[in-house]
Short mmCIF file of C-alpha atoms in Angstrom, two decimals:
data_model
loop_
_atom_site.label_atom_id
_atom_site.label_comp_id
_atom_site.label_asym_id
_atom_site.label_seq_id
_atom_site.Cartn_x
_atom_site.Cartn_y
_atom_site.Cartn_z
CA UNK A 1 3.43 -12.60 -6.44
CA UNK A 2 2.79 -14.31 -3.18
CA UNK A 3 4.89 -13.57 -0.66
CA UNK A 4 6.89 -16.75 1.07
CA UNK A 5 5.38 -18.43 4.37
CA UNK A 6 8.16 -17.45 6.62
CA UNK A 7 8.80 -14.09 5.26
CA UNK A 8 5.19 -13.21 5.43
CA UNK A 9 5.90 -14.14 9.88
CA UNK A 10 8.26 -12.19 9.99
CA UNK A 11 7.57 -9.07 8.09
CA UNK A 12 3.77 -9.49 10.08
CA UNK A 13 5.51 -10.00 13.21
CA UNK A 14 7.69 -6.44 12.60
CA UNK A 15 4.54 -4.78 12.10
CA UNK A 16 2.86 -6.32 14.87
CA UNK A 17 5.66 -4.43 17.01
CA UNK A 18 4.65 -1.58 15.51
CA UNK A 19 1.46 -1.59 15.90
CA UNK A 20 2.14 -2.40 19.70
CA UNK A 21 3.99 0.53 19.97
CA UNK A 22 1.25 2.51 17.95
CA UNK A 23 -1.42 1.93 20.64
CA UNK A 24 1.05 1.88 24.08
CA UNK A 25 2.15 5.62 22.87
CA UNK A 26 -2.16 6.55 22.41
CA UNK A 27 -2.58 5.15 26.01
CA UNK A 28 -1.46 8.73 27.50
CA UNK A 29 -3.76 9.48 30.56
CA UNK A 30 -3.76 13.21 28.70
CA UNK A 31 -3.20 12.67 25.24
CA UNK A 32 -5.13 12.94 22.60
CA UNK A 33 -7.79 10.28 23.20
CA UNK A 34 -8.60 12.63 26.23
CA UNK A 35 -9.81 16.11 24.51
CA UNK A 36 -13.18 16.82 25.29
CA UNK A 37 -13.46 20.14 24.09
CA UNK A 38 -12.34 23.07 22.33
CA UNK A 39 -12.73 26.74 22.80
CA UNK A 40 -11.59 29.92 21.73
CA UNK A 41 -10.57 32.74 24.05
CA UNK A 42 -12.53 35.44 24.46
CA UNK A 43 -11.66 39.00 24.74
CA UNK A 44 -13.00 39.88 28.34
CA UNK A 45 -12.80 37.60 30.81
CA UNK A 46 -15.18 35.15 30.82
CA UNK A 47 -16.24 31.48 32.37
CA UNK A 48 -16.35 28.92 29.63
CA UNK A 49 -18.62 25.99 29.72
CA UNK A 50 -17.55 23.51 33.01
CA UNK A 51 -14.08 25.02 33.18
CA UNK A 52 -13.41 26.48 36.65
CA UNK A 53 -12.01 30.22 36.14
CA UNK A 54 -12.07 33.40 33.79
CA UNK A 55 -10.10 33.11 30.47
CA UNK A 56 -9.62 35.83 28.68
CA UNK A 57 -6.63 36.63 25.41
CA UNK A 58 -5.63 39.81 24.35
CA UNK A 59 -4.47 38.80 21.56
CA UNK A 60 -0.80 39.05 22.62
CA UNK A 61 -1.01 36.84 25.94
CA UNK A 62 -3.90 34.41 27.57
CA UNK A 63 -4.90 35.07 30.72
CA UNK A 64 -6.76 32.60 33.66
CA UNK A 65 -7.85 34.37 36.68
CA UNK A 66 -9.38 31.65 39.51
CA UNK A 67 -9.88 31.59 43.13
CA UNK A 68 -8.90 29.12 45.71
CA UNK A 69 -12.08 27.02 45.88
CA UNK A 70 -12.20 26.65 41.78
CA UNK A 71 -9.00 24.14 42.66
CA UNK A 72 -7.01 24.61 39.65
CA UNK A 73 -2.80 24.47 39.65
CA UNK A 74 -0.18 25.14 37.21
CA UNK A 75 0.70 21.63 35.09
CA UNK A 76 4.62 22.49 35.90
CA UNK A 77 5.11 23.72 39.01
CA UNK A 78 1.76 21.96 40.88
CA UNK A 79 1.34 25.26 42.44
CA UNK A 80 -2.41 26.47 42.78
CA UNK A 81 -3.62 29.51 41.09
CA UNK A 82 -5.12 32.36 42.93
CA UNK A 83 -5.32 35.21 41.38
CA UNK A 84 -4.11 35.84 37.76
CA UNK A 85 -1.57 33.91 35.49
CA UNK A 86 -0.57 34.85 31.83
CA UNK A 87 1.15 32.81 28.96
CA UNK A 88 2.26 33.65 25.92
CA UNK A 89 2.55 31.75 22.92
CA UNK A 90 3.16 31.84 19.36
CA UNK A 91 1.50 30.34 16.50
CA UNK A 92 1.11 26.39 16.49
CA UNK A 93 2.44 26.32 19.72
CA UNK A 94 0.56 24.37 22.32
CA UNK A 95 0.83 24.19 26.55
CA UNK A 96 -0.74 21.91 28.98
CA UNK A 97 -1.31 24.76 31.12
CA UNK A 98 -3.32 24.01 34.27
CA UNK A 99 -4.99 21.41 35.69
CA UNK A 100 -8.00 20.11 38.36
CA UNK A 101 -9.03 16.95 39.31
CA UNK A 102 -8.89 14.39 36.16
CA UNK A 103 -8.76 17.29 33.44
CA UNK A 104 -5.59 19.19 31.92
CA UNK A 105 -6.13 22.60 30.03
CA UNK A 106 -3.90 22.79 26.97
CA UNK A 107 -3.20 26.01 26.18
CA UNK A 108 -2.60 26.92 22.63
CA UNK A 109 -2.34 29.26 19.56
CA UNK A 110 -3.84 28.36 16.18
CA UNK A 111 -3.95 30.83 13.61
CA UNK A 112 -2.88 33.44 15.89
CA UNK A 113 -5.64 32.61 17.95
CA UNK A 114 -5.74 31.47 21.59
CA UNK A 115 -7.78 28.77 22.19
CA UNK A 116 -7.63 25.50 24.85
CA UNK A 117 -8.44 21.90 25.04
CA UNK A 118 -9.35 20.03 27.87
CA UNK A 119 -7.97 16.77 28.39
CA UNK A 120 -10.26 14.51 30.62
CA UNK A 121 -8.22 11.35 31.57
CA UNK A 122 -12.10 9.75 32.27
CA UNK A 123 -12.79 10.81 28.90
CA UNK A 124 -15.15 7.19 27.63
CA UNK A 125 -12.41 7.58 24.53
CA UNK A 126 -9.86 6.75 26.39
CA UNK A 127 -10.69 4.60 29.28
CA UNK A 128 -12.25 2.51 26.85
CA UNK A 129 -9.34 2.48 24.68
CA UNK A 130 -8.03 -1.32 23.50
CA UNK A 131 -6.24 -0.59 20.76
CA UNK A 132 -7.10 0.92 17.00
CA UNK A 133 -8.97 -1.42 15.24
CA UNK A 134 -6.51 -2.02 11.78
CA UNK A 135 -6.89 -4.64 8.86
CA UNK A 136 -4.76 -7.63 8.79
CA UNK A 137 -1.54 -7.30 7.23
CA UNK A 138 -1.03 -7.11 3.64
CA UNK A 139 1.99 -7.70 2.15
CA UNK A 140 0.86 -6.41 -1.49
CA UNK A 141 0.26 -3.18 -0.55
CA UNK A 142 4.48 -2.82 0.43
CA UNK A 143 5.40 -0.57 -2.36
CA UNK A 144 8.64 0.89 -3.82
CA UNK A 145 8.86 4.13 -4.55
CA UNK A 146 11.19 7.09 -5.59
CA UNK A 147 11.64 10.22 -4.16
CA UNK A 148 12.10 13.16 -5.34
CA UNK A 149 13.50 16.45 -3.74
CA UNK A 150 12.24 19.84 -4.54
CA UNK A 151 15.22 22.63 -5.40
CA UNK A 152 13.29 24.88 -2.11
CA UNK A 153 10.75 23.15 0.24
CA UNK A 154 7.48 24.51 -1.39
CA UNK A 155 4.65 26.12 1.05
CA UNK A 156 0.79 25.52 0.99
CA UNK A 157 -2.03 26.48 2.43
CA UNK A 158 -3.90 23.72 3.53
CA UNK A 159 -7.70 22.97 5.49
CA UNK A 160 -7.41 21.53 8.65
CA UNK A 161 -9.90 19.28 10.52
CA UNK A 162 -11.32 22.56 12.47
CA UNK A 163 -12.82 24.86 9.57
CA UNK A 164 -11.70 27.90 11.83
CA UNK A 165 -8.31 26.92 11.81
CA UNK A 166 -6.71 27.37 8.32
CA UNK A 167 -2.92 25.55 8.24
CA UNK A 168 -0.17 25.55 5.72
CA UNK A 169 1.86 22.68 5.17
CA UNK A 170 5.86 22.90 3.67
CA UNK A 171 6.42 20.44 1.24
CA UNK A 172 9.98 19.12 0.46
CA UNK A 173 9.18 16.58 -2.56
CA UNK A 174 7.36 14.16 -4.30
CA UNK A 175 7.15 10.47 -3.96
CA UNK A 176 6.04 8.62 -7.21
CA UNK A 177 5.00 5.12 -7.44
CA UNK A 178 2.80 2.47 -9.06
CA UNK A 179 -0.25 1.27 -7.50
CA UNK A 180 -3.12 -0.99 -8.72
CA UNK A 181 -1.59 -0.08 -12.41
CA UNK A 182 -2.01 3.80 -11.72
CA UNK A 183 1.13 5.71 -11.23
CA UNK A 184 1.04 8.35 -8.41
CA UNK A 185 3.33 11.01 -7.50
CA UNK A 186 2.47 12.33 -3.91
CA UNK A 187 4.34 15.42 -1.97
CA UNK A 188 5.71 14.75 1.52
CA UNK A 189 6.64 16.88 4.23
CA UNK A 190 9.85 15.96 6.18
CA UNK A 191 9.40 14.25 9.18
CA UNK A 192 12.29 13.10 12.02
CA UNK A 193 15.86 12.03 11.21
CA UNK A 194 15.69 12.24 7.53
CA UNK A 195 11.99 10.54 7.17
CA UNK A 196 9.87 11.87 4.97
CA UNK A 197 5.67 12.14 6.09
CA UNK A 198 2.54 11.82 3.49
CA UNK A 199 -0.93 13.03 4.28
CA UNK A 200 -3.68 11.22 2.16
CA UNK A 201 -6.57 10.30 0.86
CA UNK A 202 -7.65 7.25 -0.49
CA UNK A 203 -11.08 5.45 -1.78
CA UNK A 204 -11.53 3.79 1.68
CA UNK A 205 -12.13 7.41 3.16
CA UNK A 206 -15.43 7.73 5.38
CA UNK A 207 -16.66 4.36 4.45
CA UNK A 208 -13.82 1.85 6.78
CA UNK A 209 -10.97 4.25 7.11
CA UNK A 210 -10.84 8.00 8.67
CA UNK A 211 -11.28 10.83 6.37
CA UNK A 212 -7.75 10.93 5.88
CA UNK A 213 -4.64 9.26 7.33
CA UNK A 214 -0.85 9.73 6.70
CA UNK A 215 2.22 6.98 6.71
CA UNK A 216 6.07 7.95 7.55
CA UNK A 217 8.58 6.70 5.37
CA UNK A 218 11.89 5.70 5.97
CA UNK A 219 14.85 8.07 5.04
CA UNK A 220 15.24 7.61 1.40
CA UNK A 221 18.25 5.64 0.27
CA UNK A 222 20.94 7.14 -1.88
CA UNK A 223 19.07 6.08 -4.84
CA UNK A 224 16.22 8.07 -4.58
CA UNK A 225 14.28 5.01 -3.56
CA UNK A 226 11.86 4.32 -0.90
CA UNK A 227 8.97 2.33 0.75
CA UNK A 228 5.48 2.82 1.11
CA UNK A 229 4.08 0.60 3.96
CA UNK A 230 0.40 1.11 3.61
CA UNK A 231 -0.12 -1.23 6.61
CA UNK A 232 1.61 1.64 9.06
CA UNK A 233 -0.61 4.10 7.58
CA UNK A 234 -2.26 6.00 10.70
CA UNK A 235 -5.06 8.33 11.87
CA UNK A 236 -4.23 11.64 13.04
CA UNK A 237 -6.07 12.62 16.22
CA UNK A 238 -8.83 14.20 14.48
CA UNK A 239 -10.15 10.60 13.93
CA UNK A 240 -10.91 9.85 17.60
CA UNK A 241 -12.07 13.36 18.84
CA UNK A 242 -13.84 16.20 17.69
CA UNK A 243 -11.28 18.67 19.40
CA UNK A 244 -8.54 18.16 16.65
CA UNK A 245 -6.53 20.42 14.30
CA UNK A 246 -5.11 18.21 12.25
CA UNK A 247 -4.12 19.41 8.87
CA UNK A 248 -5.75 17.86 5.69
CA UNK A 249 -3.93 16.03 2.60
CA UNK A 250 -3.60 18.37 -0.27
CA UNK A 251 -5.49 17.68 -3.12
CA UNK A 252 -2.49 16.36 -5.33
CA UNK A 253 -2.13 13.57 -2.49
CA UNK A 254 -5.35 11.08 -3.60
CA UNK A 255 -5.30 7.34 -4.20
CA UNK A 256 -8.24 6.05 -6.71
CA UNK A 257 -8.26 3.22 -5.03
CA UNK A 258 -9.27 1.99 -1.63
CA UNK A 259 -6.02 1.44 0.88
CA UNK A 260 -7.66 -1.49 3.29
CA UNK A 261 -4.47 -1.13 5.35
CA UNK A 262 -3.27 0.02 8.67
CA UNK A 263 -5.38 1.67 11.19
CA UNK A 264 -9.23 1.47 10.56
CA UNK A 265 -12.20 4.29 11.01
CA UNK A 266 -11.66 4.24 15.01
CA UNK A 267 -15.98 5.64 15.55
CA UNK A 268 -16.88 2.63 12.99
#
């Protein structure tokens, strides 16, 4: 069914918001178009590759030592360190820790590991940034669905996009649906206010789309029902950088089919 001329402006304009939104919100001069690399702690405190200062983890706390001259300050207070600073985290918790010149240092824990990022605001990812590329809008692949809530949010190991970095994922239903004539019953996480999050993958995977991708729903109604918008469907930071820790769909989440909506392969 062919959706009327000036409903198809206006529900392509609404998107078109969103997708303005999508990109302004990427544009961060140290988010996560600016990681530019990844490394564990080490035990004894060591230099890592073109990061001023030692870093060492005990496995409880991290620790930076620096001088003066290696120019790096603390991201909250701007003060310089000289000498030795500590943090302490706990799991899938993350810090933007210190700085120098155009780089940030996240600081963060991943399975009960220490590790940082830097986060290079001249990073060629980001400065030469102009948007996700996406597919044109497409009304047909607007789906109702139902959802369905578990009696207990269900847990699950899942892979992540860093084979060191094992995740888990807590599940809080299922959303079922038709698509292309095959019916499909996907779990979802809970996201903000009442929204519920899928992780997926689909046919499109590694040929014009990212590996995987995931789409927010709207709160369900008091029906049960809700909306799959396949054309909001967007890439998790794994799909621009190498750095990421993003968790994989589980298996039960695959579409046969190819979903040629929403944000494209971003390296393609």
């Amino acid at each position: 069914m062919s959706t009327p001329t000036a409903e198809l402006s206006r529900l392509t304009q609404r998107w078109e918001r969103f997708r303005s939104g999508r990109d302004t919100s990427l544009a961060d001069a140290h988010g996560w178009l600016t990681l530019t690399s990844f490394h564990w702690l080490p035990t004894t405190a060591s230099v890592l590759p073109g990061i001023p200062g030692l870093w060492s983890s005990d496995g409880t706390a991290a620790s930076l030592t620096a001088a003066a001259e290696d120019h790096l300050t603390l991201v909250k207070s701007g003060e310089p360190v000289n000498g030795t600073v500590t943090a302490l985290l706990v799991d899938e918790e993350s810090l933007l820790w210190v700085s120098y010149g155009s780089v940030v240092v996240e600081l963060g824990m991943r399975a009960n590991r220490y590790m940082i990022r830097t986060r290079d605001a001249l990073s060629p990812t980001f400065t030469h940034f102009a948007g996700v590329p996406v597919f044109d809008y497409n009304p047909n692949l607007v789906v109702t669905g139902a959802f369905t809530r578990f009696a207990a949010p269900r847990a699950e190991a899942i892979a992540t996009a860093n084979p060191e970095v094992p995740g888990s994922a807590e599940f809080v239903g299922e959303v079922s649906f038709e698509l292309a004539g095959t019916q499909y019953r996907l779990d979802a996480e809970a996201g903000a206010l009442g929204s519920l999050v899928i992780t997926f993958h689909d046919a499109s995977n590694n040929i014009s789309t990212a590996p995987w991708r995931k789409i927010e729903l709207s709160r369900p109604r008091p029906d049960g029902s809700v909306v799959l918008d396949f054309n909001r469907a967007i890439n998790y930071p794994s799909a621009f950088s190498d750095f990421g820790t993003c968790p994989q769909p589980v298996a039960n989440n695959t579409l046969a089919v190819a979903i040629e909506a929403g944000e494209r392969d971003p390296r393609k």
